[in-house]
Structure formats: structure tokens, C-alpha cells
Short mmCIF file of C-alpha atoms in Angstrom, two decimals:
data_model
loop_
_atom_site.label_atom_id
_atom_site.label_comp_id
_atom_site.label_asym_id
_atom_site.label_seq_id
_atom_site.Cartn_x
_atom_site.Cartn_y
_atom_site.Cartn_z
CA UNK A 29 52.52 -77.35 120.82
CA UNK A 30 50.63 -79.82 118.66
CA UNK A 31 52.09 -80.59 115.26
CA UNK A 32 50.55 -82.71 112.51
CA UNK A 33 52.74 -84.07 109.74
CA UNK A 34 51.10 -85.57 106.69
CA UNK A 35 52.55 -88.15 104.33
CA UNK A 36 51.40 -90.11 101.32
CA UNK A 37 51.51 -90.23 97.52
CA UNK A 38 50.67 -87.15 95.53
CA UNK A 39 49.37 -89.03 92.51
CA UNK A 40 46.69 -91.73 92.47
CA UNK A 41 45.18 -93.46 89.45
CA UNK A 42 41.41 -93.42 88.89
CA UNK A 43 39.54 -96.31 90.57
CA UNK A 44 42.42 -96.87 93.01
CA UNK A 45 42.59 -96.07 96.73
CA UNK A 46 43.96 -92.81 98.08
CA UNK A 47 45.89 -93.33 101.33
CA UNK A 48 47.30 -90.62 103.59
CA UNK A 49 48.80 -90.69 107.08
CA UNK A 50 48.97 -87.98 109.71
CA UNK A 51 51.64 -88.23 112.41
CA UNK A 52 50.89 -86.46 115.67
CA UNK A 53 53.35 -84.80 118.03
CA UNK A 54 52.44 -82.91 121.18
CA UNK A 55 49.24 -84.90 121.79
CA UNK A 56 47.98 -88.48 121.78
CA UNK A 57 45.73 -90.00 119.14
CA UNK A 58 43.83 -91.70 121.97
CA UNK A 59 43.30 -88.52 123.99
CA UNK A 60 39.78 -88.43 125.46
CA UNK A 61 39.11 -84.77 124.75
CA UNK A 62 39.92 -84.39 121.05
CA UNK A 63 39.03 -85.80 117.65
CA UNK A 64 41.17 -86.34 114.57
CA UNK A 65 39.82 -85.23 111.24
CA UNK A 66 40.43 -85.25 107.51
CA UNK A 67 39.40 -82.23 105.44
CA UNK A 68 40.00 -81.48 101.79
CA UNK A 69 40.00 -78.32 99.73
CA UNK A 70 39.45 -77.87 96.02
CA UNK A 71 38.38 -74.93 93.84
CA UNK A 72 35.13 -76.68 92.92
CA UNK A 73 34.10 -77.95 96.37
CA UNK A 74 35.81 -75.50 98.74
CA UNK A 75 36.65 -76.83 102.20
CA UNK A 76 34.98 -80.20 102.74
CA UNK A 77 35.08 -82.20 105.96
CA UNK A 78 35.52 -85.92 105.22
CA UNK A 79 35.34 -87.52 108.64
CA UNK A 80 36.88 -88.06 112.04
CA UNK A 81 38.00 -90.66 114.54
CA UNK A 82 38.09 -90.26 118.30
CA UNK A 83 38.54 -92.32 121.44
CA UNK A 84 36.10 -92.29 124.32
CA UNK A 85 36.81 -95.62 126.04
CA UNK A 86 36.41 -97.11 122.58
CA UNK A 87 36.96 -95.84 119.05
CA UNK A 88 34.28 -93.94 117.19
CA UNK A 89 34.10 -92.69 113.60
CA UNK A 90 31.91 -90.17 111.81
CA UNK A 91 31.97 -89.72 108.04
CA UNK A 92 30.56 -87.12 105.66
CA UNK A 93 27.59 -88.35 103.68
CA UNK A 94 29.26 -87.40 100.40
CA UNK A 95 32.04 -89.97 100.89
CA UNK A 96 30.62 -92.35 103.49
CA UNK A 97 30.55 -95.38 101.19
CA UNK A 98 34.20 -94.90 100.16
CA UNK A 99 36.07 -93.58 103.21
CA UNK A 100 37.79 -95.16 106.19
CA UNK A 101 39.67 -93.33 108.95
CA UNK A 102 41.75 -95.37 111.37
CA UNK A 103 44.01 -94.65 114.31
CA UNK A 104 47.32 -96.37 115.04
CA UNK A 105 48.11 -95.93 118.71
CA UNK A 106 51.54 -97.61 118.45
CA UNK A 107 52.70 -94.92 116.02
CA UNK A 108 50.51 -92.08 117.32
CA UNK A 109 49.07 -91.62 113.83
CA UNK A 110 45.77 -91.68 112.03
CA UNK A 111 45.08 -92.41 108.42
CA UNK A 112 42.66 -91.78 105.58
CA UNK A 113 41.68 -94.26 102.93
CA UNK A 114 39.40 -93.15 100.10
CA UNK A 115 38.62 -95.87 97.61
CA UNK A 116 37.43 -95.83 94.01
CA UNK A 117 38.76 -92.32 93.42
CA UNK A 118 37.92 -90.20 90.38
CA UNK A 119 39.40 -86.92 89.12
CA UNK A 120 36.75 -85.17 91.28
CA UNK A 121 38.75 -86.30 94.33
CA UNK A 122 41.73 -84.20 93.28
CA UNK A 123 42.28 -81.76 96.14
CA UNK A 124 44.57 -80.58 98.90
CA UNK A 125 44.01 -82.93 101.82
CA UNK A 126 44.49 -81.76 105.41
CA UNK A 127 44.52 -83.62 108.67
CA UNK A 128 43.30 -81.60 111.63
CA UNK A 129 42.55 -81.79 115.35
CA UNK A 130 39.34 -80.70 116.98
CA UNK A 131 39.10 -79.67 120.61
CA UNK A 132 35.57 -78.30 120.43
CA UNK A 133 36.69 -76.51 117.27
CA UNK A 134 39.28 -77.23 114.57
CA UNK A 135 42.42 -75.83 116.11
CA UNK A 136 45.45 -77.50 114.53
CA UNK A 137 45.95 -78.35 110.86
CA UNK A 138 48.53 -80.39 109.01
CA UNK A 139 50.55 -78.75 106.28
CA UNK A 140 48.30 -80.07 103.53
CA UNK A 141 49.06 -82.49 100.70
CA UNK A 142 48.00 -82.08 97.10
CA UNK A 143 46.64 -85.36 95.78
CA UNK A 144 45.99 -85.57 92.06
CA UNK A 145 43.83 -88.31 90.59
CA UNK A 146 45.00 -88.97 87.07
CA UNK A 147 46.06 -91.83 84.86
CA UNK B 7 27.98 -75.36 97.10
CA UNK B 8 29.03 -74.66 100.67
CA UNK B 9 26.63 -75.19 103.59
CA UNK B 10 27.52 -71.83 105.17
CA UNK B 11 27.15 -68.70 103.04
CA UNK B 12 29.79 -65.99 102.86
CA UNK B 13 30.28 -63.11 100.42
CA UNK B 14 32.96 -64.10 97.91
CA UNK B 15 34.90 -60.87 98.33
CA UNK B 16 35.44 -57.90 100.60
CA UNK B 17 37.80 -54.95 100.47
CA UNK B 18 38.97 -51.94 102.40
CA UNK B 19 41.73 -49.41 102.65
CA UNK B 20 44.39 -49.46 105.39
CA UNK B 21 42.95 -48.36 108.71
CA UNK B 22 39.35 -49.09 107.74
CA UNK B 23 37.00 -51.54 109.40
CA UNK B 24 35.58 -54.41 107.38
CA UNK B 25 33.01 -57.02 108.30
CA UNK B 26 32.54 -60.50 106.81
CA UNK B 27 29.25 -62.30 107.30
CA UNK B 28 28.50 -66.02 107.55
CA UNK B 29 24.97 -67.34 107.25
CA UNK B 30 24.02 -70.80 108.43
CA UNK B 31 20.98 -72.68 109.67
CA UNK B 32 19.31 -73.76 112.88
CA UNK B 33 21.32 -76.98 112.88
CA UNK B 34 24.68 -75.29 112.35
CA UNK B 35 25.37 -71.79 113.67
CA UNK B 36 21.92 -71.63 115.26
CA UNK B 37 22.85 -74.48 117.62
CA UNK B 38 26.65 -74.38 117.70
CA UNK B 39 29.52 -71.95 117.81
CA UNK B 40 31.01 -70.27 114.79
CA UNK B 41 34.75 -70.37 114.19
CA UNK B 42 36.84 -68.38 111.74
CA UNK B 43 40.00 -69.21 109.81
CA UNK B 44 42.49 -67.12 107.88
CA UNK B 45 44.23 -68.70 104.92
CA UNK B 46 47.11 -67.21 103.00
CA UNK B 47 47.37 -68.90 99.56
CA UNK B 48 49.63 -71.94 99.64
CA UNK B 49 49.28 -72.49 103.39
CA UNK B 50 46.88 -74.30 105.70
CA UNK B 51 44.01 -72.40 107.32
CA UNK B 52 44.88 -70.80 110.65
CA UNK B 53 42.43 -70.52 113.55
CA UNK B 54 41.45 -66.87 113.94
CA UNK B 55 38.36 -66.96 116.17
CA UNK B 56 36.67 -69.75 118.11
CA UNK B 57 33.44 -70.09 120.09
CA UNK B 58 32.00 -67.07 118.22
CA UNK B 59 34.18 -64.39 119.78
CA UNK B 60 37.28 -65.91 121.39
CA UNK B 61 40.71 -65.08 120.00
CA UNK B 62 43.51 -67.64 120.21
CA UNK B 63 46.76 -66.46 121.70
CA UNK B 64 48.66 -64.31 119.21
CA UNK B 65 45.66 -63.05 117.25
CA UNK B 66 45.51 -59.23 117.44
CA UNK B 67 42.51 -57.64 119.14
CA UNK B 68 41.79 -55.88 115.83
CA UNK B 69 39.90 -59.07 115.04
CA UNK B 70 36.54 -59.62 116.70
CA UNK B 71 33.65 -62.03 116.23
CA UNK B 72 29.96 -62.13 116.96
CA UNK B 73 26.97 -64.38 116.47
CA UNK B 74 23.25 -63.70 116.27
CA UNK B 75 20.72 -66.41 115.59
CA UNK B 76 21.87 -68.44 112.61
CA UNK B 77 24.51 -65.95 111.44
CA UNK B 78 27.98 -64.93 112.53
CA UNK B 79 30.30 -62.08 111.66
CA UNK B 80 34.01 -61.39 111.68
CA UNK B 81 35.14 -57.78 112.00
CA UNK B 82 38.61 -56.49 111.28
CA UNK B 83 39.39 -52.97 112.43
CA UNK B 84 42.49 -50.94 111.63
CA UNK B 85 42.91 -52.92 108.40
CA UNK B 86 46.51 -53.73 107.49
CA UNK B 87 48.06 -54.99 104.27
CA UNK B 88 49.02 -58.23 106.03
CA UNK B 89 45.31 -58.97 106.56
CA UNK B 90 44.93 -59.68 102.85
CA UNK B 91 43.93 -63.36 102.77
CA UNK B 92 40.97 -65.72 102.44
CA UNK B 93 38.65 -66.00 105.43
CA UNK B 94 36.43 -69.01 106.17
CA UNK B 95 33.74 -69.61 108.74
CA UNK B 96 33.02 -73.07 110.12
CA UNK B 97 30.54 -74.69 112.47
CA UNK B 98 29.38 -78.11 113.58
CA UNK B 99 26.12 -79.15 111.92
CA UNK B 100 24.01 -81.38 114.14
CA UNK B 101 21.78 -82.56 111.31
CA UNK B 102 24.66 -83.51 109.02
CA UNK B 103 26.72 -84.72 112.00
CA UNK B 104 29.82 -83.07 110.64
CA UNK B 105 31.79 -79.86 110.27
CA UNK B 106 30.59 -77.43 107.63
CA UNK B 107 32.36 -74.48 106.07
CA UNK B 108 31.62 -71.28 104.25
CA UNK B 109 32.81 -70.81 100.69
CA UNK B 110 35.39 -68.27 101.80
CA UNK B 111 35.76 -64.51 101.48
CA UNK B 112 38.75 -63.05 99.69
CA UNK B 113 39.79 -59.88 101.50
CA UNK B 114 41.67 -57.30 99.46
CA UNK B 115 43.44 -54.37 101.10
CA UNK B 116 43.36 -51.57 98.56
#
């Protein structure tokens, strides 16, 4: 059974960097058949995919066009984790952030973390 | 505005059958599978249907899925009060190179 446990601050100031980590149990971040994603949900934007990282003999990343200039997703194989960094945040980035696994489809989700951008 | 289009609401009485639609494009549902998620407020979405019509283990066979062209549908038969939740469709979009979602349908059991 795959479990994803998210961690990170719930409050970030405008213009700063939002950082979240997702710890994986029951699978490996460097598994060849899956990808590791970040998705957010807000009343104004609904569910929005932010990007993914995956390993296929080397690491690959894909990012959503809406955040491509501000987002970085990295994997840490020593801790079996992956992380999200979103820089230069504004109140529009206030949302519930989820980490999730894809195995052809999004099958496992983290518990979600509300991140508020406010001074 | 979401890439996939769903009706914002649906309703039915216990025992009824309801259907939720999801409209996409040639680069999303037209070329890739549709997947469905159930979300109870305050919790993460839960996989309900994958590859258009496949149910994960534990999902009752009251739930069924279909796809035709650039649209997909989720049907719930024998509606129960516990089915009251938000339902989202999702698909990979080859043009956007990313996952796209519907805006969600709030199902009310009257």
C-alpha cells in the first residue's frame, strides 16, 4: 500500500518561496514505472496540475505552463521523498496542495496541505 | 476555467441512476483515457474509475464509466446517501503535456 505524507509550512509571505515535501512509503521515488506529481486545489482555479518528476534511467521533469517559470520539483532518493518549490508567490497561490503518484493515472494522493500566502 | 467541462451539479433520489458527463478535446480525452475521482469535503480525491471504465478494488459495481470520442461519462446506479460528494474527471492532455481536470460536479442525494 502506497502512502504519501506531506509536510511544510502552512503560511508563506508574498514574494517568498513556497516549499513542500512529500515522503513516500510503499514505493520508490526512483521507480521506473511511476511519476510523482504536485497538484493544487482552490475555489477559483479548481484542481490544477503543477508538474511531475520521474526516473527513466535519468530524471525528467514536466511543468504546467501556468507556473513553469516559478516551479521546481526535485527528488531525494536518499530520503525517498520529492519536493515542490514555488517562488515569488502571491495570494493567488493560496490553495490546498497535494502530492500524488501516477501509474498511467493518478492513483495515490497525499493528505493535502493548506498553504496560505499572506503577510 | 477548467480544461475539461463538467456540469456543476447533479442530483437524484436514493435508488435512482445518475450520470455525470465530462467533455474534453482531441488532445485530452480524445487521445487518452478518462479517470474519475470522488472527493468528500475536507479530504483528498479518491480514485473511482481509471482507463475509462475500470474500477479499483473496493469501488462498488454501482459505479460505471464510459468514453465516446472526446467525452466521458460516470454513471452511478442505485444511488445511496453516501454517494453525496464532489466528482472530478481527469485526463492527460498531449498538447499541454500535463494532467487536466474537470471543474467538478457536486452530487446531491435528495
